[in-house]
Tab-separated table of N, CA, C and O in Angstrom:
chain	number	residue	atom	x	y	z
A	1	GLN	N	24.387	16.712	13.824
A	1	GLN	CA	23.560	15.646	13.231
A	1	GLN	C	22.233	15.942	13.499
A	1	GLN	O	21.758	16.515	14.075
A	2	VAL	N	21.601	15.635	11.949
A	2	VAL	CA	19.945	16.052	11.888
A	2	VAL	C	19.189	15.268	12.316
A	2	VAL	O	19.335	14.013	12.083
A	3	GLN	N	18.509	15.525	13.520
A	3	GLN	CA	17.373	14.302	13.902
A	3	GLN	C	15.838	15.076	13.693
A	3	GLN	O	15.646	16.459	13.937
A	4	LEU	N	14.993	14.233	13.127
A	4	LEU	CA	13.709	14.497	12.929
A	4	LEU	C	12.801	13.734	13.537
A	4	LEU	O	12.970	12.404	13.819
A	5	VAL	N	11.571	14.391	14.378
A	5	VAL	CA	10.821	13.544	15.431
A	5	VAL	C	9.455	14.047	14.976
A	5	VAL	O	9.237	15.174	15.106
A	6	GLU	N	8.789	12.895	14.723
A	6	GLU	CA	7.385	13.095	14.214
A	6	GLU	C	6.670	12.951	15.391
A	6	GLU	O	7.011	12.123	16.341
A	7	SER	N	5.379	13.499	15.274
A	7	SER	CA	4.219	13.332	16.543
A	7	SER	C	2.951	13.785	15.967
A	7	SER	O	2.848	14.033	14.736
A	8	GLY	N	1.763	13.348	16.465
A	8	GLY	CA	0.322	13.433	16.423
A	8	GLY	C	-0.211	12.553	15.797
A	8	GLY	O	-1.496	12.803	15.433
A	9	GLY	N	0.196	11.600	15.401
A	9	GLY	CA	-0.710	10.252	14.722
A	9	GLY	C	-1.390	9.868	15.732
A	9	GLY	O	-1.301	10.125	16.964
A	10	GLY	N	-2.552	8.936	15.140
A	10	GLY	CA	-3.485	8.353	16.223
A	10	GLY	C	-4.468	7.595	15.216
A	10	GLY	O	-4.369	7.263	14.175
A	11	SER	N	-5.569	7.434	15.671
A	11	SER	CA	-6.704	6.585	15.250
A	11	SER	C	-7.889	7.631	15.021
A	11	SER	O	-8.023	8.419	15.924
A	12	VAL	N	-8.265	7.500	14.041
A	12	VAL	CA	-9.409	8.220	13.560
A	12	VAL	C	-10.474	7.585	12.680
A	12	VAL	O	-10.012	6.670	11.852
A	13	GLN	N	-11.731	8.028	12.787
A	13	GLN	CA	-12.625	7.294	11.959
A	13	GLN	C	-12.709	8.071	10.381
A	13	GLN	O	-12.160	9.122	10.391
A	14	SER	N	-13.261	7.611	9.661
A	14	SER	CA	-13.305	7.964	8.308
A	14	SER	C	-13.874	9.069	8.253
A	14	SER	O	-14.917	9.526	8.837
A	15	GLY	N	-13.327	10.132	7.551
A	15	GLY	CA	-14.023	11.620	7.315
A	15	GLY	C	-13.523	12.312	8.512
A	15	GLY	O	-13.675	13.775	8.447
A	16	GLY	N	-12.833	12.150	9.331
A	16	GLY	CA	-12.264	12.736	10.461
A	16	GLY	C	-10.879	13.626	9.766
A	16	GLY	O	-10.461	13.402	8.879
A	17	SER	N	-10.256	14.237	10.768
A	17	SER	CA	-9.044	14.985	10.581
A	17	SER	C	-7.848	14.562	11.616
A	17	SER	O	-8.250	14.259	12.814
A	18	LEU	N	-6.697	14.657	11.259
A	18	LEU	CA	-5.616	14.797	12.175
A	18	LEU	C	-4.391	15.755	11.726
A	18	LEU	O	-4.625	15.803	10.464
A	19	ARG	N	-3.643	15.972	12.600
A	19	ARG	CA	-2.292	17.017	12.076
A	19	ARG	C	-1.239	16.156	12.842
A	19	ARG	O	-1.138	16.137	13.857
A	20	VAL	N	-0.205	15.896	11.704
A	20	VAL	CA	0.851	15.359	12.268
A	20	VAL	C	2.014	16.594	12.182
A	20	VAL	O	1.980	17.397	11.475
A	21	SER	N	3.197	16.424	13.098
A	21	SER	CA	4.318	17.513	13.171
A	21	SER	C	5.316	16.633	13.063
A	21	SER	O	5.739	15.492	13.576
A	22	CYS	N	6.312	17.523	12.739
A	22	CYS	CA	7.861	16.980	12.623
A	22	CYS	C	8.764	18.094	12.979
A	22	CYS	O	8.917	19.181	12.512
A	23	VAL	N	9.486	17.840	14.079
A	23	VAL	CA	10.595	18.775	14.663
A	23	VAL	C	11.906	18.563	14.013
A	23	VAL	O	12.312	17.200	14.441
A	24	ALA	N	12.496	19.383	13.216
A	24	ALA	CA	14.178	19.197	13.097
A	24	ALA	C	14.919	19.655	14.338
A	24	ALA	O	14.699	20.744	14.712
A	25	SER	N	15.772	18.848	14.551
A	25	SER	CA	16.740	19.348	15.811
A	25	SER	C	17.678	20.630	15.281
A	25	SER	O	17.912	21.417	16.089
A	26	VAL	N	17.765	20.680	14.150
A	26	VAL	CA	18.732	21.900	13.544
A	26	VAL	C	18.213	22.341	12.147
A	26	VAL	O	17.562	21.500	11.388
A	27	TYR	N	18.394	23.647	12.003
A	27	TYR	CA	18.101	24.168	10.304
A	27	TYR	C	19.466	24.234	9.859
A	27	TYR	O	20.133	24.920	10.274
A	28	THR	N	19.471	23.497	8.795
A	28	THR	CA	20.919	23.844	7.678
A	28	THR	C	20.463	23.935	6.329
A	28	THR	O	19.338	23.515	5.903
A	29	SER	N	21.284	24.412	5.576
A	29	SER	CA	21.188	24.323	4.104
A	29	SER	C	20.714	22.811	3.556
A	29	SER	O	20.053	22.537	2.617
A	30	SER	N	20.828	21.858	4.347
A	30	SER	CA	20.772	20.552	4.118
A	30	SER	C	19.245	20.032	4.574
A	30	SER	O	18.729	18.876	4.306
A	31	THR	N	18.632	20.925	5.142
A	31	THR	CA	17.052	20.549	5.716
A	31	THR	C	16.248	21.694	5.359
A	31	THR	O	15.220	21.712	5.786
A	32	SER	N	16.573	22.262	4.173
A	32	SER	CA	15.549	23.456	3.745
A	32	SER	C	14.357	23.046	2.861
A	32	SER	O	13.564	23.699	2.551
A	33	CYS	N	14.213	21.640	2.553
A	33	CYS	CA	13.344	21.296	1.696
A	33	CYS	C	13.052	20.082	2.505
A	33	CYS	O	13.723	19.113	2.963
A	34	MET	N	11.328	19.820	2.834
A	34	MET	CA	11.028	18.688	3.526
A	34	MET	C	9.945	18.138	3.036
A	34	MET	O	9.064	18.768	2.192
A	35	GLY	N	9.586	16.823	3.532
A	35	GLY	CA	8.405	16.200	3.034
A	35	GLY	C	7.788	15.174	3.881
A	35	GLY	O	8.463	14.938	4.866
A	36	TRP	N	6.524	14.715	3.413
A	36	TRP	CA	5.913	13.685	4.116
A	36	TRP	C	5.817	12.686	3.295
A	36	TRP	O	5.446	12.746	2.210
A	37	PHE	N	6.010	11.368	4.010
A	37	PHE	CA	5.722	10.143	3.166
A	37	PHE	C	5.013	9.081	3.922
A	37	PHE	O	4.907	9.432	5.206
A	38	ARG	N	4.637	8.000	3.364
A	38	ARG	CA	3.841	7.010	4.162
A	38	ARG	C	4.124	5.677	3.598
A	38	ARG	O	4.499	5.392	2.326
A	39	GLN	N	3.911	4.738	4.495
A	39	GLN	CA	4.402	3.206	4.019
A	39	GLN	C	3.679	2.357	4.870
A	39	GLN	O	3.507	2.417	5.964
A	40	LEU	N	3.207	1.485	4.159
A	40	LEU	CA	2.660	0.314	4.764
A	40	LEU	C	3.603	-0.859	5.017
A	40	LEU	O	4.105	-1.144	3.925
A	41	PRO	N	3.460	-1.813	5.744
A	41	PRO	CA	4.479	-3.018	5.783
A	41	PRO	C	4.236	-3.805	4.489
A	41	PRO	O	3.026	-4.160	3.938
A	42	GLY	N	5.326	-4.119	4.240
A	42	GLY	CA	5.440	-4.733	2.795
A	42	GLY	C	5.231	-4.278	1.382
A	42	GLY	O	5.285	-4.693	0.403
A	43	LYS	N	5.039	-2.915	1.734
A	43	LYS	CA	4.456	-1.894	0.578
A	43	LYS	C	5.662	-1.075	0.531
A	43	LYS	O	6.514	-0.645	1.199
A	44	GLU	N	5.864	-0.308	-0.913
A	44	GLU	CA	6.710	0.761	-1.166
A	44	GLU	C	6.301	2.113	-0.407
A	44	GLU	O	5.361	2.130	-0.261
A	45	ARG	N	7.271	2.854	-0.156
A	45	ARG	CA	7.046	4.182	0.414
A	45	ARG	C	6.515	4.979	-0.537
A	45	ARG	O	6.773	4.894	-1.811
A	46	GLU	N	5.550	5.834	-0.238
A	46	GLU	CA	4.765	6.668	-1.101
A	46	GLU	C	5.256	8.024	-0.685
A	46	GLU	O	4.848	8.355	0.616
A	47	GLY	N	5.479	9.064	-1.469
A	47	GLY	CA	5.564	10.415	-1.041
A	47	GLY	C	3.920	10.968	-0.883
A	47	GLY	O	3.157	10.888	-1.928
A	48	VAL	N	3.945	11.719	0.032
A	48	VAL	CA	2.588	12.285	0.318
A	48	VAL	C	2.484	13.985	-0.124
A	48	VAL	O	1.780	14.232	-0.874
A	49	ALA	N	3.538	14.646	0.494
A	49	ALA	CA	3.574	16.001	0.253
A	49	ALA	C	4.856	16.621	0.408
A	49	ALA	O	5.773	15.990	1.180
A	50	ALA	N	5.260	17.479	-0.241
A	50	ALA	CA	6.577	18.003	-0.056
A	50	ALA	C	6.410	19.616	-0.039
A	50	ALA	O	5.913	20.321	-0.436
A	51	ILE	N	7.536	20.372	0.823
A	51	ILE	CA	7.282	22.093	0.594
A	51	ILE	C	8.959	22.181	0.782
A	51	ILE	O	9.683	21.993	1.444
A	52	ASP	N	9.185	23.283	0.119
A	52	ASP	CA	10.680	24.007	-0.179
A	52	ASP	C	10.660	24.901	0.801
A	52	ASP	O	9.611	25.625	1.397
A	53	ARG	N	11.675	25.615	1.155
A	53	ARG	CA	11.882	26.507	1.784
A	53	ARG	C	11.311	27.885	1.460
A	53	ARG	O	10.664	28.869	2.481
A	54	ASP	N	10.978	28.223	0.126
A	54	ASP	CA	10.121	29.414	-0.134
A	54	ASP	C	8.604	29.329	-0.117
A	54	ASP	O	7.855	29.956	-0.805
A	55	GLY	N	8.294	27.920	0.262
A	55	GLY	CA	6.962	27.859	0.429
A	55	GLY	C	6.238	26.983	-0.624
A	55	GLY	O	4.997	26.718	-0.742
A	56	SER	N	6.973	26.620	-1.678
A	56	SER	CA	6.413	25.914	-3.029
A	56	SER	C	6.356	24.366	-2.411
A	56	SER	O	6.966	23.964	-1.647
A	57	THR	N	5.173	23.750	-2.975
A	57	THR	CA	4.491	22.741	-2.658
A	57	THR	C	4.344	21.688	-3.570
A	57	THR	O	4.310	22.153	-4.910
A	58	SER	N	4.501	20.393	-3.154
A	58	SER	CA	4.189	19.356	-4.236
A	58	SER	C	3.325	18.309	-3.679
A	58	SER	O	3.460	17.772	-2.278
A	59	TYR	N	2.051	17.695	-3.994
A	59	TYR	CA	1.307	16.944	-3.549
A	59	TYR	C	1.063	15.826	-4.549
A	59	TYR	O	1.002	15.696	-5.570
A	60	ALA	N	0.925	14.438	-3.868
A	60	ALA	CA	0.409	13.212	-4.542
A	60	ALA	C	-1.034	13.568	-4.652
A	60	ALA	O	-1.881	13.860	-4.125
A	61	ASP	N	-1.220	12.863	-5.890
A	61	ASP	CA	-2.634	13.091	-6.584
A	61	ASP	C	-3.693	12.614	-5.649
A	61	ASP	O	-4.918	12.959	-5.313
A	62	SER	N	-3.303	11.809	-4.675
A	62	SER	CA	-4.387	10.922	-3.857
A	62	SER	C	-4.745	11.684	-2.703
A	62	SER	O	-5.766	11.325	-2.131
A	63	VAL	N	-3.843	12.852	-2.446
A	63	VAL	CA	-4.266	13.615	-1.408
A	63	VAL	C	-4.490	15.056	-1.580
A	63	VAL	O	-4.766	15.879	-0.758
A	64	LYS	N	-4.467	15.335	-2.885
A	64	LYS	CA	-4.773	16.747	-3.312
A	64	LYS	C	-6.236	17.145	-2.771
A	64	LYS	O	-7.144	16.347	-2.948
A	65	GLY	N	-6.221	18.467	-2.241
A	65	GLY	CA	-7.730	18.995	-1.751
A	65	GLY	C	-7.936	18.400	-0.478
A	65	GLY	O	-9.009	18.912	0.057
A	66	ARG	N	-7.069	17.590	-0.045
A	66	ARG	CA	-7.583	16.709	1.598
A	66	ARG	C	-6.495	17.185	2.321
A	66	ARG	O	-6.629	17.069	3.627
A	67	PHE	N	-5.295	17.126	1.856
A	67	PHE	CA	-3.985	17.201	2.796
A	67	PHE	C	-3.440	18.463	2.711
A	67	PHE	O	-3.375	19.224	1.374
A	68	THR	N	-2.831	19.253	3.467
A	68	THR	CA	-2.131	20.393	3.436
A	68	THR	C	-0.857	20.469	4.106
A	68	THR	O	-0.631	20.029	5.386
A	69	ILE	N	0.113	20.615	3.368
A	69	ILE	CA	1.720	20.573	4.173
A	69	ILE	C	1.966	22.194	4.317
A	69	ILE	O	1.656	23.208	3.733
A	70	SER	N	2.629	22.394	5.581
A	70	SER	CA	3.290	23.651	6.120
A	70	SER	C	4.188	23.598	6.971
A	70	SER	O	4.534	22.588	7.549
A	71	GLN	N	4.925	24.813	7.403
A	71	GLN	CA	6.064	24.733	7.979
A	71	GLN	C	6.353	25.968	8.669
A	71	GLN	O	5.457	27.102	8.322
A	72	ASP	N	6.738	25.970	9.919
A	72	ASP	CA	6.989	26.963	10.772
A	72	ASP	C	8.567	27.032	10.829
A	72	ASP	O	9.295	26.463	11.696
A	73	ASN	N	9.119	28.026	10.009
A	73	ASN	CA	10.548	28.022	9.959
A	73	ASN	C	11.249	28.471	11.254
A	73	ASN	O	12.404	27.856	11.702
A	74	ALA	N	10.505	29.383	11.994
A	74	ALA	CA	10.979	29.806	13.293
A	74	ALA	C	11.234	28.728	14.277
A	74	ALA	O	12.136	28.785	15.204
A	75	LYS	N	10.239	27.480	14.100
A	75	LYS	CA	10.356	26.587	15.101
A	75	LYS	C	10.861	25.352	14.541
A	75	LYS	O	10.793	24.276	14.974
A	76	ASN	N	11.433	25.501	13.173
A	76	ASN	CA	12.026	24.118	12.522
A	76	ASN	C	10.936	23.109	12.685
A	76	ASN	O	11.148	21.983	12.859
A	77	THR	N	9.651	23.290	12.520
A	77	THR	CA	8.669	22.466	12.319
A	77	THR	C	7.817	22.381	10.937
A	77	THR	O	7.606	23.279	10.357
A	78	LEU	N	7.713	21.129	10.660
A	78	LEU	CA	6.920	20.795	9.606
A	78	LEU	C	5.528	20.070	9.838
A	78	LEU	O	5.429	19.332	10.841
A	79	TYR	N	4.358	20.603	9.454
A	79	TYR	CA	3.334	19.834	9.677
A	79	TYR	C	2.451	19.322	8.296
A	79	TYR	O	2.803	19.560	7.138
A	80	LEU	N	1.559	18.292	8.822
A	80	LEU	CA	0.652	17.836	7.604
A	80	LEU	C	-0.717	17.651	8.138
A	80	LEU	O	-0.963	16.959	9.067
A	81	GLN	N	-1.268	18.637	7.688
A	81	GLN	CA	-2.969	18.733	8.026
A	81	GLN	C	-3.752	17.639	7.184
A	81	GLN	O	-3.641	17.961	6.054
A	82	MET	N	-4.099	16.684	7.863
A	82	MET	CA	-5.159	15.628	7.025
A	82	MET	C	-6.699	15.726	7.317
A	82	MET	O	-7.039	15.605	8.426
A	83	ASN	N	-7.332	16.217	6.056
A	83	ASN	CA	-8.735	16.251	6.352
A	83	ASN	C	-9.247	15.161	5.374
A	83	ASN	O	-8.803	14.584	4.575
A	84	SER	N	-10.769	14.834	5.865
A	84	SER	CA	-11.451	13.911	5.024
A	84	SER	C	-10.708	12.748	4.659
A	84	SER	O	-10.852	11.940	3.885
A	85	LEU	N	-10.092	12.081	6.006
A	85	LEU	CA	-9.358	10.904	5.969
A	85	LEU	C	-9.974	9.615	5.353
A	85	LEU	O	-11.339	9.559	5.774
A	86	LYS	N	-9.471	8.899	4.860
A	86	LYS	CA	-9.939	7.508	4.105
A	86	LYS	C	-9.191	6.380	4.904
A	86	LYS	O	-8.060	6.633	5.331
A	87	PRO	N	-9.849	5.094	4.904
A	87	PRO	CA	-9.142	4.132	5.624
A	87	PRO	C	-7.749	3.628	4.654
A	87	PRO	O	-6.912	3.053	5.194
A	88	GLU	N	-7.789	4.346	3.473
A	88	GLU	CA	-6.425	3.721	2.449
A	88	GLU	C	-5.420	5.023	2.871
A	88	GLU	O	-4.219	4.558	2.364
A	89	ASP	N	-5.709	5.827	3.751
A	89	ASP	CA	-4.731	6.789	4.039
A	89	ASP	C	-3.893	6.098	5.341
A	89	ASP	O	-2.921	6.607	5.714
A	90	THR	N	-4.351	4.819	5.923
A	90	THR	CA	-3.612	4.450	7.000
A	90	THR	C	-2.305	3.888	6.675
A	90	THR	O	-2.314	3.409	5.592
A	91	ALA	N	-1.275	4.422	7.454
A	91	ALA	CA	0.126	3.798	7.068
A	91	ALA	C	0.999	4.677	8.207
A	91	ALA	O	0.466	5.510	9.341
A	92	MET	N	2.310	4.213	8.289
A	92	MET	CA	3.119	4.845	8.962
A	92	MET	C	3.734	6.045	8.138
A	92	MET	O	4.014	5.983	7.039
A	93	TYR	N	3.600	7.245	8.705
A	93	TYR	CA	3.932	8.425	8.212
A	93	TYR	C	5.412	8.906	8.663
A	93	TYR	O	5.471	9.111	9.986
A	94	TYR	N	6.221	9.205	7.560
A	94	TYR	CA	7.606	9.665	8.047
A	94	TYR	C	7.685	11.215	7.386
A	94	TYR	O	7.245	11.379	6.429
A	95	CYS	N	8.452	11.852	8.034
A	95	CYS	CA	9.072	13.183	7.500
A	95	CYS	C	10.361	12.982	7.183
A	95	CYS	O	11.218	11.996	7.998
A	96	ALA	N	10.949	13.710	6.008
A	96	ALA	CA	12.087	13.770	5.754
A	96	ALA	C	12.701	15.099	5.229
A	96	ALA	O	11.883	15.994	5.130
A	97	ALA	N	14.286	15.202	5.184
A	97	ALA	CA	14.299	16.674	4.799
A	97	ALA	C	15.651	16.369	3.951
A	97	ALA	O	16.561	15.469	3.761
A	98	ALA	N	15.863	17.486	3.152
A	98	ALA	CA	16.850	17.410	2.010
A	98	ALA	C	17.213	18.981	1.796
A	98	ALA	O	16.672	19.847	2.431
A	99	ARG	N	18.121	19.035	0.974
A	99	ARG	CA	18.684	20.472	0.431
A	99	ARG	C	17.366	21.271	-0.558
A	99	ARG	O	16.743	20.232	-0.866
A	100	THR	N	17.826	22.185	-0.602
A	100	THR	CA	16.511	22.986	-1.445
A	100	THR	C	16.387	22.410	-2.713
A	100	THR	O	17.641	21.970	-3.252
A	101	GLY	N	15.543	22.315	-3.576
A	101	GLY	CA	15.232	21.934	-4.741
A	101	GLY	C	14.657	20.537	-4.748
A	101	GLY	O	14.755	19.882	-5.818
A	102	CYS	N	14.125	20.043	-3.719
A	102	CYS	CA	13.763	18.505	-3.708
A	102	CYS	C	12.370	18.271	-4.322
A	102	CYS	O	12.085	17.189	-4.505
A	103	LEU	N	11.740	19.370	-4.590
A	103	LEU	CA	10.331	19.267	-4.963
A	103	LEU	C	10.519	18.380	-6.477
A	103	LEU	O	9.371	17.310	-6.701
A	104	ALA	N	11.114	18.600	-7.334
A	104	ALA	CA	11.233	17.699	-8.524
A	104	ALA	C	11.680	16.296	-8.420
A	104	ALA	O	11.267	15.364	-8.837
A	105	TYR	N	12.680	15.903	-7.225
A	105	TYR	CA	12.804	14.685	-7.139
A	105	TYR	C	11.566	13.780	-6.343
A	105	TYR	O	11.414	12.937	-6.185
A	106	PHE	N	11.034	14.682	-5.228
A	106	PHE	CA	9.712	14.098	-4.753
A	106	PHE	C	8.876	13.783	-5.850
A	106	PHE	O	8.232	12.421	-5.627
A	107	SER	N	8.412	14.729	-6.779
A	107	SER	CA	7.540	14.505	-7.555
A	107	SER	C	7.679	13.073	-8.422
A	107	SER	O	7.075	12.380	-9.228
A	108	GLY	N	8.960	13.268	-8.796
A	108	GLY	CA	9.566	11.932	-9.787
A	108	GLY	C	9.790	10.764	-9.019
A	108	GLY	O	10.073	9.608	-9.516
A	109	GLY	N	9.585	10.611	-7.640
A	109	GLY	CA	9.713	9.372	-6.898
A	109	GLY	C	11.248	9.027	-6.601
A	109	GLY	O	11.369	7.912	-6.022
A	110	TYR	N	12.120	10.143	-6.640
A	110	TYR	CA	13.601	10.040	-6.300
A	110	TYR	C	13.701	10.236	-4.953
A	110	TYR	O	14.264	11.177	-4.501
A	111	TYR	N	13.190	9.363	-4.027
A	111	TYR	CA	13.168	9.700	-2.590
A	111	TYR	C	14.785	9.618	-2.146
A	111	TYR	O	14.832	9.965	-0.850
A	112	TYR	N	15.737	8.949	-2.598
A	112	TYR	CA	17.121	8.972	-2.455
A	112	TYR	C	17.513	10.285	-2.039
A	112	TYR	O	18.577	10.455	-1.556
A	113	PHE	N	17.107	11.392	-2.747
A	113	PHE	CA	17.657	12.574	-2.575
A	113	PHE	C	17.259	13.142	-1.164
A	113	PHE	O	18.140	14.226	-0.843
A	114	PHE	N	16.404	12.641	-0.364
A	114	PHE	CA	16.182	13.045	1.011
A	114	PHE	C	17.026	12.264	1.937
A	114	PHE	O	16.902	10.941	2.101
A	115	PRO	N	18.229	12.829	2.484
A	115	PRO	CA	19.022	11.731	3.375
A	115	PRO	C	18.639	11.736	4.969
A	115	PRO	O	19.243	10.955	5.447
A	116	TYR	N	17.649	12.486	5.365
A	116	TYR	CA	17.451	12.315	6.861
A	116	TYR	C	15.862	12.261	6.755
A	116	TYR	O	15.167	12.623	5.945
A	117	TRP	N	15.709	11.215	7.768
A	117	TRP	CA	14.587	10.539	7.940
A	117	TRP	C	14.216	10.593	9.638
A	117	TRP	O	14.978	10.085	10.272
A	118	GLY	N	12.852	10.667	9.594
A	118	GLY	CA	12.206	10.290	11.081
A	118	GLY	C	11.947	9.009	11.268
A	118	GLY	O	12.180	8.359	10.359
A	119	GLN	N	11.356	8.637	12.511
A	119	GLN	CA	11.179	7.429	12.885
A	119	GLN	C	9.605	6.773	12.759
A	119	GLN	O	9.321	5.656	12.428
A	120	GLY	N	8.812	8.112	12.151
A	120	GLY	CA	7.650	7.548	11.860
A	120	GLY	C	6.339	7.860	12.724
A	120	GLY	O	6.757	7.831	14.283
A	121	THR	N	5.262	8.193	12.569
A	121	THR	CA	3.899	8.127	13.388
A	121	THR	C	2.971	7.428	12.633
A	121	THR	O	2.590	7.662	11.438
A	122	GLN	N	2.565	6.697	13.324
A	122	GLN	CA	1.293	5.829	12.924
A	122	GLN	C	0.073	6.409	12.624
A	122	GLN	O	-0.630	7.002	13.704
A	123	VAL	N	-0.661	6.553	11.699
A	123	VAL	CA	-2.043	6.823	11.533
A	123	VAL	C	-2.801	5.876	10.902
A	123	VAL	O	-2.751	5.207	9.982
A	124	THR	N	-4.143	5.879	11.730
A	124	THR	CA	-5.068	4.544	11.438
A	124	THR	C	-6.263	5.274	11.289
A	124	THR	O	-6.855	5.792	12.087
A	125	VAL	N	-6.979	4.680	10.223
A	125	VAL	CA	-8.227	5.444	10.022
A	125	VAL	C	-9.070	4.264	9.550
A	125	VAL	O	-9.100	3.383	8.748
A	126	SER	N	-10.216	4.294	10.239
A	126	SER	CA	-11.187	3.306	10.833
A	126	SER	C	-12.490	3.458	9.761
A	126	SER	O	-12.986	4.545	9.672
A	127	SER	N	-13.215	2.641	9.252
A	127	SER	CA	-14.084	2.784	8.280
A	127	SER	C	-15.643	2.758	9.082
A	127	SER	O	-15.570	2.238	10.276
């Protein structure tokens, strides 16, 4: 059973930085492509960034140049470094995992491709 556990969320002022992490309980071919998503209550889930096992990445336009997704394969850990944070970045941030090749589905908004999801970590940016 794959479990994803996020950590590192918190509160920060506008312009600040945070790094969130996601640890996967196991590495399998079903978890070789991972992504970060965010959601506000009553709003649709939004893809933030995704990374495949070979290091290829995809970002939402709203975070390009400010956020960086990375992974430590040896630790089965996914990171999202968030700089120049804005109040509109406030959301619950979730990590998710899928088999390799997820970037195209991520970019197209087909999040059903990701079968495994964490419980989320809250990020709050105050102005």
